[in-house]
Short mmCIF file of C-alpha atoms in Angstrom, two decimals:
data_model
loop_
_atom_site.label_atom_id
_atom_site.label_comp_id
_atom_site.label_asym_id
_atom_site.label_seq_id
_atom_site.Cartn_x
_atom_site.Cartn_y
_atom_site.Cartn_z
CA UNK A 154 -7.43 3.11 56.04
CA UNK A 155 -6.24 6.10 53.88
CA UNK A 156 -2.69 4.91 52.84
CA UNK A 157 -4.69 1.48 52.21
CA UNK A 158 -7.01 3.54 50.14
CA UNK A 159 -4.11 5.25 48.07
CA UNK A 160 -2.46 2.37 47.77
CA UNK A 161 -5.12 0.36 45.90
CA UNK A 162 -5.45 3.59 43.43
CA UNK A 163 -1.85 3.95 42.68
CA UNK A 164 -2.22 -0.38 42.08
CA UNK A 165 -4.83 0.58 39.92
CA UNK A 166 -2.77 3.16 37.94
CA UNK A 167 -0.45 0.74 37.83
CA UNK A 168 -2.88 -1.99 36.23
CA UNK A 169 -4.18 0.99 33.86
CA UNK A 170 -0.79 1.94 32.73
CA UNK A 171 0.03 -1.52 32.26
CA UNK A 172 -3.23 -2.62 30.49
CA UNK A 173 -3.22 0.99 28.63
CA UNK A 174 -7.56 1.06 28.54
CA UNK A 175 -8.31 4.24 26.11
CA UNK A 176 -11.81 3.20 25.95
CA UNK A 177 -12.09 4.16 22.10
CA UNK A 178 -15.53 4.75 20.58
CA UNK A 179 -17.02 3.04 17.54
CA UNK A 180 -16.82 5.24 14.85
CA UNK A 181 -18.55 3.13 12.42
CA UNK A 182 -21.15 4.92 10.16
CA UNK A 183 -25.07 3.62 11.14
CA UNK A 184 -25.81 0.76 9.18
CA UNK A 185 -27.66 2.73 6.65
CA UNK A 186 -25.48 5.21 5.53
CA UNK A 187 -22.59 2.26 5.21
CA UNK A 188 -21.45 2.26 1.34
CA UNK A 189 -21.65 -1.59 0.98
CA UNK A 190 -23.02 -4.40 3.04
CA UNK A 191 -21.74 -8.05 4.02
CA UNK A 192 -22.75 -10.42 6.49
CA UNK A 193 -19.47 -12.10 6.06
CA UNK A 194 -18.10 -9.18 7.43
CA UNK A 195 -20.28 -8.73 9.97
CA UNK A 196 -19.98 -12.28 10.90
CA UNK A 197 -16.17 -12.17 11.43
CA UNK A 198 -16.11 -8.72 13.04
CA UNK A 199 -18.66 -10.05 15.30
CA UNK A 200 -16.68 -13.75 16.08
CA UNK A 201 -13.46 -11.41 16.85
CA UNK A 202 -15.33 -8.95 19.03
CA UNK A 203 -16.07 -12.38 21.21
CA UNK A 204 -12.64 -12.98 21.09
CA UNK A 205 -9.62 -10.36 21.14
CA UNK A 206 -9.26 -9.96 24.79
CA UNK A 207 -7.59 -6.04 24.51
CA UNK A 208 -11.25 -4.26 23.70
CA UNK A 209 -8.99 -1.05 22.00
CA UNK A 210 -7.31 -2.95 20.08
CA UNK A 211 -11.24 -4.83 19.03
CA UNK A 212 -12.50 -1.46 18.58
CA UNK A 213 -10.00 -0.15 16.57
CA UNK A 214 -10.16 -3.68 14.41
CA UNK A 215 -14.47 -3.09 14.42
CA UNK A 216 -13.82 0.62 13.27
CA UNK A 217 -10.98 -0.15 11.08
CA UNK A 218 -11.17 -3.63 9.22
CA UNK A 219 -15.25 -2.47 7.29
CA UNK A 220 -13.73 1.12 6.51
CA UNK A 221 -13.23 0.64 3.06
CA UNK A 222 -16.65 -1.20 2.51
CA UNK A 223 -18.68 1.32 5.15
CA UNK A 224 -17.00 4.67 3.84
CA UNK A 225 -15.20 4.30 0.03
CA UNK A 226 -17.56 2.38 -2.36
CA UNK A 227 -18.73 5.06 -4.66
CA UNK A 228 -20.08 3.44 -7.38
CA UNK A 229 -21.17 -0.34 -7.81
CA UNK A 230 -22.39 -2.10 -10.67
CA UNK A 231 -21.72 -2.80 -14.41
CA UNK A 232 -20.29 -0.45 -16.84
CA UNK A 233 -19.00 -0.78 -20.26
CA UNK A 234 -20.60 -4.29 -20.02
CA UNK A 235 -18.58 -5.35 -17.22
CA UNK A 236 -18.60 -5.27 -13.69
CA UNK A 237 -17.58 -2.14 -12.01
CA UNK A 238 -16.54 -0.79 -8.44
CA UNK A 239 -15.11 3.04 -7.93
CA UNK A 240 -13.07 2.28 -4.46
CA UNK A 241 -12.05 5.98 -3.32
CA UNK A 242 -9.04 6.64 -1.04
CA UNK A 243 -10.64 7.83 2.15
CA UNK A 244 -11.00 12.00 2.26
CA UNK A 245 -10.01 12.61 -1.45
CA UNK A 246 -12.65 11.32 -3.79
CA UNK A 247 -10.61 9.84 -6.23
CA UNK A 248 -9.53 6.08 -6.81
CA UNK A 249 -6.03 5.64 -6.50
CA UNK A 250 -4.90 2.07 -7.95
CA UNK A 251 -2.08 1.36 -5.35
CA UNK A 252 -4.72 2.32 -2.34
CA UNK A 253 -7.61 0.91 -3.94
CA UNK A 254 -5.75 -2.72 -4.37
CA UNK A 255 -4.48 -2.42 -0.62
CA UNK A 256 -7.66 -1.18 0.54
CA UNK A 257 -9.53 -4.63 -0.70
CA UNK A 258 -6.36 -6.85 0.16
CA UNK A 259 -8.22 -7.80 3.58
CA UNK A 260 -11.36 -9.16 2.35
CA UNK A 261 -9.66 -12.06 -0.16
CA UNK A 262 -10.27 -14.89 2.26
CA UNK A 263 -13.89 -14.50 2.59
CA UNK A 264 -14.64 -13.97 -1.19
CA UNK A 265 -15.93 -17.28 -1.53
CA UNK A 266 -18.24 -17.36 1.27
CA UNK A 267 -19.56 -14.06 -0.01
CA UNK A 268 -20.49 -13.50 -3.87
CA UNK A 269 -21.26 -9.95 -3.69
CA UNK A 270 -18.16 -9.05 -2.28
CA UNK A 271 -16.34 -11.30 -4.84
CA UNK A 272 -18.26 -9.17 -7.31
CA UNK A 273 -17.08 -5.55 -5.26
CA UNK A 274 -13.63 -6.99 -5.89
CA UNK A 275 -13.76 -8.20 -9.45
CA UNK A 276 -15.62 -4.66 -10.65
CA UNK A 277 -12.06 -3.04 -9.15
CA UNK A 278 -10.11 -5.09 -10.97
CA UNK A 279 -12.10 -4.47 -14.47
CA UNK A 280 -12.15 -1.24 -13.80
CA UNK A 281 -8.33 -0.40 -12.97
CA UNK A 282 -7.66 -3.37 -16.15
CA UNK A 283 -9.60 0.05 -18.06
CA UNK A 284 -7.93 3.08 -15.53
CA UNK A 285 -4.41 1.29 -17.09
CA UNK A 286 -5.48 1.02 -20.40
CA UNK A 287 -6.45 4.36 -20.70
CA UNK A 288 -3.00 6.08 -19.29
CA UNK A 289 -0.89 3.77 -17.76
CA UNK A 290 1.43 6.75 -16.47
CA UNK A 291 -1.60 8.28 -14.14
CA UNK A 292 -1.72 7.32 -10.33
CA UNK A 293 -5.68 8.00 -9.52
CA UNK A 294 -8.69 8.53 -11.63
CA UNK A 295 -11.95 9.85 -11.22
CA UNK A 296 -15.44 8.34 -10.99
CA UNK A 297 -15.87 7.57 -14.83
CA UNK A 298 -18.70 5.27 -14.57
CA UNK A 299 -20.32 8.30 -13.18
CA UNK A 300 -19.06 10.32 -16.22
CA UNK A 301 -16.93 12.63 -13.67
CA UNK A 302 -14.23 14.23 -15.55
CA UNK A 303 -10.87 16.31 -13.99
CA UNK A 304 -8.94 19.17 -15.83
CA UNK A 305 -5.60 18.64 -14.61
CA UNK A 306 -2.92 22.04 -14.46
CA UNK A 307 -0.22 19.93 -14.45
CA UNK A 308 2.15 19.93 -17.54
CA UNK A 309 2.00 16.03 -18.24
CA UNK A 310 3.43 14.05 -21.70
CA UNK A 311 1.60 12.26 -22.24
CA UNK A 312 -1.55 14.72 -22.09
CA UNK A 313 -3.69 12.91 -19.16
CA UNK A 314 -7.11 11.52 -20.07
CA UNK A 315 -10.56 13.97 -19.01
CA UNK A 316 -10.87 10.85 -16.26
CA UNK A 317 -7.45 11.33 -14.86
CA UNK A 318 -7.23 12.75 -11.34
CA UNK A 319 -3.30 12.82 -10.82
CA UNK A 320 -0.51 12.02 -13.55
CA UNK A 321 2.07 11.16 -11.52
CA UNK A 322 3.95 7.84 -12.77
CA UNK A 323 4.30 5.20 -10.16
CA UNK A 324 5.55 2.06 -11.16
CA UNK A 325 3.93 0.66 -7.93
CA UNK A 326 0.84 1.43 -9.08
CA UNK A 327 1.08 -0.74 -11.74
CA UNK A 328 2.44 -3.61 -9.98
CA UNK A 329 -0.78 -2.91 -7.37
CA UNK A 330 -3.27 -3.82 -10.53
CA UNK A 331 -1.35 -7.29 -11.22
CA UNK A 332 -1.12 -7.77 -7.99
CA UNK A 333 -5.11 -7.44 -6.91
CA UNK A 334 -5.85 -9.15 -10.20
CA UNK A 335 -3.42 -12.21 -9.32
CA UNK A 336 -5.00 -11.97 -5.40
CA UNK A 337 -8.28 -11.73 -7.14
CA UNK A 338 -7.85 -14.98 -9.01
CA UNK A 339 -5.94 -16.62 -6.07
CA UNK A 340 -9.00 -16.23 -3.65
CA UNK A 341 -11.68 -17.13 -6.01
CA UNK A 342 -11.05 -19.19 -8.47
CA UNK A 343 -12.78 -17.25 -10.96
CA UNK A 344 -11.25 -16.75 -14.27
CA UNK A 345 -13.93 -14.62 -16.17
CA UNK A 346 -11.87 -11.42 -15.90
CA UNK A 347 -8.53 -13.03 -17.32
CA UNK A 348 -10.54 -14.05 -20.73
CA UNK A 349 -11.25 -10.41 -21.51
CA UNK A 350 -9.26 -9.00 -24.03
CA UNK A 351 -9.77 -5.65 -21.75
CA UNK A 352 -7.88 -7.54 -19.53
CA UNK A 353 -4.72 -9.04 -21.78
CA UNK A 354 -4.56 -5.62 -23.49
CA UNK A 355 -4.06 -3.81 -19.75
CA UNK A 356 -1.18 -6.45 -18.58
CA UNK A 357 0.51 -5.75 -21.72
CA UNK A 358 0.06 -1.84 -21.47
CA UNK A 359 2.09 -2.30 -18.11
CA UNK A 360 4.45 -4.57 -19.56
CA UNK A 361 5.56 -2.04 -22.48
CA UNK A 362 5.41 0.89 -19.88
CA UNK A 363 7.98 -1.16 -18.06
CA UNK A 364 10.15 -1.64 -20.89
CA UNK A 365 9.99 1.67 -22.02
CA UNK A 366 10.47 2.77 -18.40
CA UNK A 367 13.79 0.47 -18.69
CA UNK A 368 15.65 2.84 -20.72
CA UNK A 369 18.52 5.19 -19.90
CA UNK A 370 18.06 8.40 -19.51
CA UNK A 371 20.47 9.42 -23.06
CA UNK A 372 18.39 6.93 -24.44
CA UNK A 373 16.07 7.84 -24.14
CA UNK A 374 16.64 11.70 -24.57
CA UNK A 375 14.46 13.88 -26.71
CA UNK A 376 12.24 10.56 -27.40
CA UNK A 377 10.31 10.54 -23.02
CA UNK A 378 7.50 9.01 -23.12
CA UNK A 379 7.03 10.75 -19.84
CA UNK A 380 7.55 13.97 -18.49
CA UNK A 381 5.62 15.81 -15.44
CA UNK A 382 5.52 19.46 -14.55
CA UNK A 383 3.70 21.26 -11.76
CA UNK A 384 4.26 24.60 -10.24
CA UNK A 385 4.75 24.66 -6.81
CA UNK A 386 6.69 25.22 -3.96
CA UNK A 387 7.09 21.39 -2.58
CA UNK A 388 9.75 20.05 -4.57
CA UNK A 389 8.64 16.38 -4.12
CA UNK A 390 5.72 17.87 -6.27
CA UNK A 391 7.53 17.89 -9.28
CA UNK A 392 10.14 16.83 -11.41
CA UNK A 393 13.07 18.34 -12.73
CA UNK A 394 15.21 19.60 -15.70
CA UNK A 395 11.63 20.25 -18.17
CA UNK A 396 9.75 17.47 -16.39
CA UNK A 397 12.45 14.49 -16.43
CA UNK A 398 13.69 12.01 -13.41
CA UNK A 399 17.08 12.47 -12.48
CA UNK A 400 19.72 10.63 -14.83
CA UNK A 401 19.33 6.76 -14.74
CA UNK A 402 22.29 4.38 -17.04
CA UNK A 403 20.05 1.28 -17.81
CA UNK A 404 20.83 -1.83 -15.75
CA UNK A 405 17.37 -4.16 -15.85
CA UNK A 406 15.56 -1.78 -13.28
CA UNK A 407 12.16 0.14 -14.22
CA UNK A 408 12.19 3.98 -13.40
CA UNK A 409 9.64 5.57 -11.57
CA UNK A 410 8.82 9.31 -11.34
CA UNK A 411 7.71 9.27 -7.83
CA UNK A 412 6.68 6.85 -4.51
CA UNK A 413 3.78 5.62 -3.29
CA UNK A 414 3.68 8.22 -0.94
CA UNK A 415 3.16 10.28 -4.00
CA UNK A 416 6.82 11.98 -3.64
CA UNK A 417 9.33 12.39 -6.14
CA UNK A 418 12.22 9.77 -6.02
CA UNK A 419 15.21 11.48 -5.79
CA UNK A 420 17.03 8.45 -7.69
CA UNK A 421 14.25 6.94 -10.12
CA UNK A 422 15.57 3.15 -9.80
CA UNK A 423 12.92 2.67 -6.70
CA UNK A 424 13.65 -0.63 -5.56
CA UNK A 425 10.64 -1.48 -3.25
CA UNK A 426 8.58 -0.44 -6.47
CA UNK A 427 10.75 -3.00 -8.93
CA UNK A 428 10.48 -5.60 -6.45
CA UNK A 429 6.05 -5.61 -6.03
CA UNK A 430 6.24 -5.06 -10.08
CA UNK A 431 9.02 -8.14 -10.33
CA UNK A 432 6.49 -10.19 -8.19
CA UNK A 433 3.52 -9.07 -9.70
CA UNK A 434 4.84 -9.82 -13.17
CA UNK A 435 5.94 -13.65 -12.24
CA UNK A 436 2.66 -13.92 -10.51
CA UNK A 437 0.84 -13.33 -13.80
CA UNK A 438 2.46 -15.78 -15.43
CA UNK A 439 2.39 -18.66 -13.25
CA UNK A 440 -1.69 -17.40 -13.36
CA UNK A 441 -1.70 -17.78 -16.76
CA UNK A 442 0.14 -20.77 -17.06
CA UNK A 443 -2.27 -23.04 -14.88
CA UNK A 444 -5.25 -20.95 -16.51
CA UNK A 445 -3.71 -21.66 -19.75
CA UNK A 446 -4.62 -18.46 -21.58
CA UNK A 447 -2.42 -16.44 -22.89
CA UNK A 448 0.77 -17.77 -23.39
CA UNK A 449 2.65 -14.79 -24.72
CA UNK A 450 1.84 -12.21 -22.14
CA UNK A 451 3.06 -15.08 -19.70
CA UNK A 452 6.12 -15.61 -21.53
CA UNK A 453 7.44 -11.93 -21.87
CA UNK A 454 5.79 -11.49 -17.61
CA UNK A 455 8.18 -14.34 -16.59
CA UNK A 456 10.70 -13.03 -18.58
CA UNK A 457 10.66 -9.37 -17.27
CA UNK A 458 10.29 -10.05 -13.68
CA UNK A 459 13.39 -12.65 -13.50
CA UNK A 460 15.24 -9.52 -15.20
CA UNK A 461 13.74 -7.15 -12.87
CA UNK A 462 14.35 -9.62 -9.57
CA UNK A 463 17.98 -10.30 -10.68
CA UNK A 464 18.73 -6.81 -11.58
CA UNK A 465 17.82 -6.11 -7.81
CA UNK A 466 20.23 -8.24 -6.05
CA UNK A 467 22.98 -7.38 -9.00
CA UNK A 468 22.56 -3.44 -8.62
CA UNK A 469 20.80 -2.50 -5.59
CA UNK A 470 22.99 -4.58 -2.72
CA UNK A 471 25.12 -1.89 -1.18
CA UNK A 472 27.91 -2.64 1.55
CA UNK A 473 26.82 -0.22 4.93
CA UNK A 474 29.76 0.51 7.18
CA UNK A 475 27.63 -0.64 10.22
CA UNK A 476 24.88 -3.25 8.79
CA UNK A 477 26.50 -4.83 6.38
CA UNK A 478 25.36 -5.76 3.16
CA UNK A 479 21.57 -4.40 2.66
CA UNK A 480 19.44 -3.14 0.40
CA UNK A 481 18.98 0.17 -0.97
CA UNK A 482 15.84 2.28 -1.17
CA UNK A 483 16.69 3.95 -4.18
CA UNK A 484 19.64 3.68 -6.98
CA UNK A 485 20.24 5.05 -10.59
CA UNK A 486 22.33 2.39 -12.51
CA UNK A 487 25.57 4.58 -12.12
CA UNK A 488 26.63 3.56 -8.65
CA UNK A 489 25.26 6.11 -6.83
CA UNK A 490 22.30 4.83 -3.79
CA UNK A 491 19.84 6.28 -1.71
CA UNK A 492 20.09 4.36 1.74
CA UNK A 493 16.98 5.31 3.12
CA UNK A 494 12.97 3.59 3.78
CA UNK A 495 9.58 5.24 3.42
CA UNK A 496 6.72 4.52 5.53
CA UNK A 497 4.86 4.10 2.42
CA UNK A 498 4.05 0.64 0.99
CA UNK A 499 6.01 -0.62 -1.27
CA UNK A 500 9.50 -0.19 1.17
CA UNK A 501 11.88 -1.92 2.26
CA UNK A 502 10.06 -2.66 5.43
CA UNK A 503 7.27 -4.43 3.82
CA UNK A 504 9.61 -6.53 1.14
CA UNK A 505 8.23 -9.74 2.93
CA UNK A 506 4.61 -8.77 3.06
CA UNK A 507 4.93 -8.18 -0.82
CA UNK A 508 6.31 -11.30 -1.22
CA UNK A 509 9.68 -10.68 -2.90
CA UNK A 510 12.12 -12.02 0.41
CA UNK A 511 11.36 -14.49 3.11
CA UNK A 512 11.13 -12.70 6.50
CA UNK A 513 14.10 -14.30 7.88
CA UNK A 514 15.98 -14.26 4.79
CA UNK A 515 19.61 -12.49 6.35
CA UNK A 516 19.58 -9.88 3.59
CA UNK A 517 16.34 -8.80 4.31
CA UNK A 518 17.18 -8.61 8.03
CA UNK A 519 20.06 -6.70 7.59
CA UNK A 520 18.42 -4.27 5.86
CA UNK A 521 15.41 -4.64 8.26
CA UNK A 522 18.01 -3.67 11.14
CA UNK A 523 19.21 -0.61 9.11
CA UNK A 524 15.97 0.74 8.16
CA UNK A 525 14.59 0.27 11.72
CA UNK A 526 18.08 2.14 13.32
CA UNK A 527 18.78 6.27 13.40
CA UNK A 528 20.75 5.48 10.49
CA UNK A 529 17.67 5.83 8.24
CA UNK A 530 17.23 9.52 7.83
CA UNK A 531 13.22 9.25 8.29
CA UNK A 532 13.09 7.23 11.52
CA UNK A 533 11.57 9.42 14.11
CA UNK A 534 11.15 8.81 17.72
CA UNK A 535 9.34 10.74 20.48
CA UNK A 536 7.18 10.12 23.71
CA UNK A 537 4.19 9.03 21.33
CA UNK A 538 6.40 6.59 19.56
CA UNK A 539 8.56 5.29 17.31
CA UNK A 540 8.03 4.78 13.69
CA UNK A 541 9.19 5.38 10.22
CA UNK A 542 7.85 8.74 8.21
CA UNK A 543 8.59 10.40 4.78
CA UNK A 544 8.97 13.53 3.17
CA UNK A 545 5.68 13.64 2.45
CA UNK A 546 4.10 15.00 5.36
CA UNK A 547 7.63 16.46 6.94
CA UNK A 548 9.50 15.47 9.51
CA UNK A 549 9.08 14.02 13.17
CA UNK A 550 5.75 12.83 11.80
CA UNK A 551 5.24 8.79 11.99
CA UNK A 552 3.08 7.16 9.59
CA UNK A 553 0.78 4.31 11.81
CA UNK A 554 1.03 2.20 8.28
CA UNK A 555 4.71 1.76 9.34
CA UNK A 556 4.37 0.46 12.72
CA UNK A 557 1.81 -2.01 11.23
CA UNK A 558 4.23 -3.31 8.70
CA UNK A 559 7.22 -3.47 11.20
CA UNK A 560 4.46 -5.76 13.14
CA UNK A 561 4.01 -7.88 10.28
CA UNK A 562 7.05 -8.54 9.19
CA UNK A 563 8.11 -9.59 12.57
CA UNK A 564 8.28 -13.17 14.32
CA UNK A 565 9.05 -11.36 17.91
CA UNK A 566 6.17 -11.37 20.21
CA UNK A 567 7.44 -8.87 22.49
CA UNK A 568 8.36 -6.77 19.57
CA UNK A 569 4.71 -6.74 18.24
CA UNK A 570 2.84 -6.74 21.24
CA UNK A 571 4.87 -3.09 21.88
CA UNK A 572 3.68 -1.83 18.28
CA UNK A 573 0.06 -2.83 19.00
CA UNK A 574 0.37 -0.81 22.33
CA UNK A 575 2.05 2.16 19.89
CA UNK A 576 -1.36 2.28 17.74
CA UNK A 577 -4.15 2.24 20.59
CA UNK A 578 -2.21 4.98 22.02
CA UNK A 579 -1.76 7.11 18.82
CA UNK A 580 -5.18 7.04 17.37
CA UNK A 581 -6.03 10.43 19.06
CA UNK A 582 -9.08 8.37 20.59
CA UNK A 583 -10.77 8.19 17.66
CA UNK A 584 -10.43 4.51 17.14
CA UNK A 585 -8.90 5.02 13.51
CA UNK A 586 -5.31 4.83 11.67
CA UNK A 587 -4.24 8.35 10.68
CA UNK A 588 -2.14 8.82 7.66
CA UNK A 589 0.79 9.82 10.15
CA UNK A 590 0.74 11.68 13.76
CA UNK A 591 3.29 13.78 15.94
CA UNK A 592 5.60 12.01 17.42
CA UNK A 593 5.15 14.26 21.06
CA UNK A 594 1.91 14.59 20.35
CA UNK A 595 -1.06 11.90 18.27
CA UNK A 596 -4.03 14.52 18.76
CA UNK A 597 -1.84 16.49 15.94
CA UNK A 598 -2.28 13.90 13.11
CA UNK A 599 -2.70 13.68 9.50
CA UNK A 600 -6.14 12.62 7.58
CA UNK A 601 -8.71 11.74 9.72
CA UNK A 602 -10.42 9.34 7.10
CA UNK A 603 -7.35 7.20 5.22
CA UNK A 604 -9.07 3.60 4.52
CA UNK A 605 -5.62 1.85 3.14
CA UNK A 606 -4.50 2.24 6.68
CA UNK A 607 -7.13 1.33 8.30
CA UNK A 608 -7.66 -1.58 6.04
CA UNK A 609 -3.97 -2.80 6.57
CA UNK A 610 -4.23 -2.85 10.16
CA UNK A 611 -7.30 -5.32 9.95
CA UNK A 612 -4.90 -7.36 7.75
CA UNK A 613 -2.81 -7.23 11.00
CA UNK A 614 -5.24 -8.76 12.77
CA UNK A 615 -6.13 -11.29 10.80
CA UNK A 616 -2.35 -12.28 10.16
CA UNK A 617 -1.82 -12.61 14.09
CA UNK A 618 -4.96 -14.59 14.58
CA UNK A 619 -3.01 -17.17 12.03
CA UNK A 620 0.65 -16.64 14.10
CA UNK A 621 0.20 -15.98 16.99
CA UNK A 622 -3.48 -16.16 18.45
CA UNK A 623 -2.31 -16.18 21.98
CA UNK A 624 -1.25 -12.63 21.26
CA UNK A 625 -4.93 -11.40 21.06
CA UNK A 626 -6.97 -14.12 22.47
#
């Protein structure tokens, strides 16, 4: 009776281990201290919660896909006679334009069913259309429809704006403001934002950035239009040689001081960055062109991203002794290349998912193989996991936003249903993405409150509902 005894517990283990139940809690703020309401929302969390069979993995998608609209709307409404919506980052209480555009990304499909939401989404994109407009070389900004202002210590050319949180130049998060404005228009037909000279004058602040941002580094020498200094002791803080990038030769690319991970690039040509700003760009103008509104903007955005795309497969293609021809992470015009991938989005990882390569597109999966391998330096593996990292946070520290985007960029079933095990078992039962987490150890994790991750893997979700619905139903 005993051994029959054990043996149905150690079964049971078994089936646990197997099944991997965590038992997560909601962590979803009461309903009224949440930020912003929809019953579209509510509707579709509440049609999956019938539905995904794994109820982690539904918790973490309850917790995770509202976290943006429960936790990170900070201000709502009109301002400077248009629409307005602050969208902060998570625990820092600024609005970063590359987070803020990912951090919407999962609500597009149900603008239309919801008009308030369509309106939460077009008061982001008037207000980053003004954030660019205003200093097109600053990352995040503060609440200036709540007349918050930020004295920054950093040594910045040009001087950043009273409504400037961070000056660091990413040409991602330039690309992110096409991009939610193109998404924007894409999911709701609504072209009142794109007849706004606000608007027209923002896409061409980006576009002359760019350009400028095109030249070589003699070039451009004693004439930057950009320099950042900060004193510190993290040198991805800062720049170098009185606040420039390292040395670029011109080539097509677009420089860019640092990564979305907010990291200096070691080589400035970042190619994950030119490729969302290349598809960004051409995305404008086929916008414009079936809007039919500004044909000039379109013109010179079509232009620039073809230049931008084929400088990329001219200049960045570099011959690996074990993969191959694949692409590099970073390069600076003079043949020298940075073979490397960030967790951070944009990477090489996510090149699909921004829409510059199909997913099975050999290229792509030869640099897919090589980024995924111990060949790229910031790969890290452990009993938690596996998963790609950064500099940002040091090493041996995966970020979960990685081992999302290696889930959807993939067309292997066993291969994702393994990363969706990875992230119910790294959420240090809190039922949330972290910024990044040990890889011995996910109670030791990074930012408890990050929405862009959380938001992406609700995007995750959604996707494999589309592909593969047998996966989690």
């Amino acid at each position: 009776h005993n051994n029959n005894n054990n043996m149905r517990s150690a079964f049971i283990l078994v089936l646990l281990a197997i099944t991997a139940i965590y038992g997560l809690p909601n962590g979803r703020p009461n309903p009224k201290d949440r930020k912003f309401k929809s019953q579209v929302v509510e509707t579709l969390l509440s049609k999956f919660s019938s539905r995904l069979k794994d109820r982690d993995i539904n918790t973490i998608f309850q917790n995770c896909f509202p976290n943006t609209l429960d936790t990170t709307v900070d201000y709502f409404g009109t301002w400077e006679k248009f629409p307005a919506s602050f969208v902060i980052t998570g625990d820092i209480p600024a609005m970063w334009l590359r987070d803020s555009t990912n951090q919407l990304l999962p609500y597009m499909e149900l603008l239309k069913s919801d008009p308030k939401l369509q309106q939460l989404v077009l008061g982001a994109v008037h207000l980053q259309a003004y954030f660019v407009k205003s200093d097109p070389y600053a990352n995040a900004f503060v609440n200036a429809p709540l007349n918050q202002t930020h004295h920054s210590v950093d040594q910045v050319t040009p001087e950043a704006s009273p409504i400037v949180w961070e000056s660091k130049y990413e040409l991602d998060s330039l690309a992110a403001f096409l991009k939610l404005s193109y998404i924007y228009w894409q999911s709701s037909g609504d072209v009142s934002f794109i007849k706004t000279k606000e608007w027209a004058d923002a896409v061409t602040t980006v576009m002359n950035t760019i350009k400028l941002q095109q030249r070589g580094t003699l070039e451009a020498f004693g004439d930057e239009d950009y320099t950042f200094q900060r004193f510190t002791r993290t040198t991805t803080e800062t720049l170098y040689s009185e606040g420039l990038m390292a040395p670029v030769g011109r080539c097509g690319l677009v420089k860019s001081a640092f990564r979305p991970s907010d990291d200096a690039t070691m080589l400035p040509f970042l190619i994950p960055a030119n490729a969302m700003a290349s598809v960004g760009l051409l995305n404008i103008s086929l916008m414009l062109d079936k809007v039919g509104l500004w044909p000039n903007i379109s013109k010179e955005a079509k232009r620039l991203g073809n230049e931008i795309r084929d400088a990329i497969f001219q200049h960045a293609v570099i011959e690996h002794p074990i993969y191959g021809k694949i692409l590099a992470y970073e390069i600076n015009g003079f043949g020298s290349a940075n073979l490397m991938d960030d967790a951070n989005v944009p990477s090489l990882l996510s090149l699909p998912y921004l829409g510059f390569i199909a997913r099975d597109d050999p290229l792509y999966l030869r640099t897919r193989k090589f980024v995924l391998s111990n060949s790229n330096p910031y790969r890290f593996a452990g009993k938690a996991g596996v998963g790609i990292g950064g500099p940002h946070v040091g090493l041996n520290m995966i970020w979960p936003m990685s081992i999302v985007m290696q889930a959807m960029t993939s067309n292997d079933k066993t291969e994702i249903q393994g990363l969706l095990n990875t992230l119910k078992a790294t959420t240090a039962n809190t039922g949330f993405m972290h910024e990044s987490f040990d890889v011995n150890d996910p109670n030791n994790f990074t930012r408890p409150w990050f929405a862009w991750a959380n938001g992406l893997f609700g995007q995750l979700i959604l996707q494999l509902a589309r592909e593969h619905p047998d996966l989690i139903f």
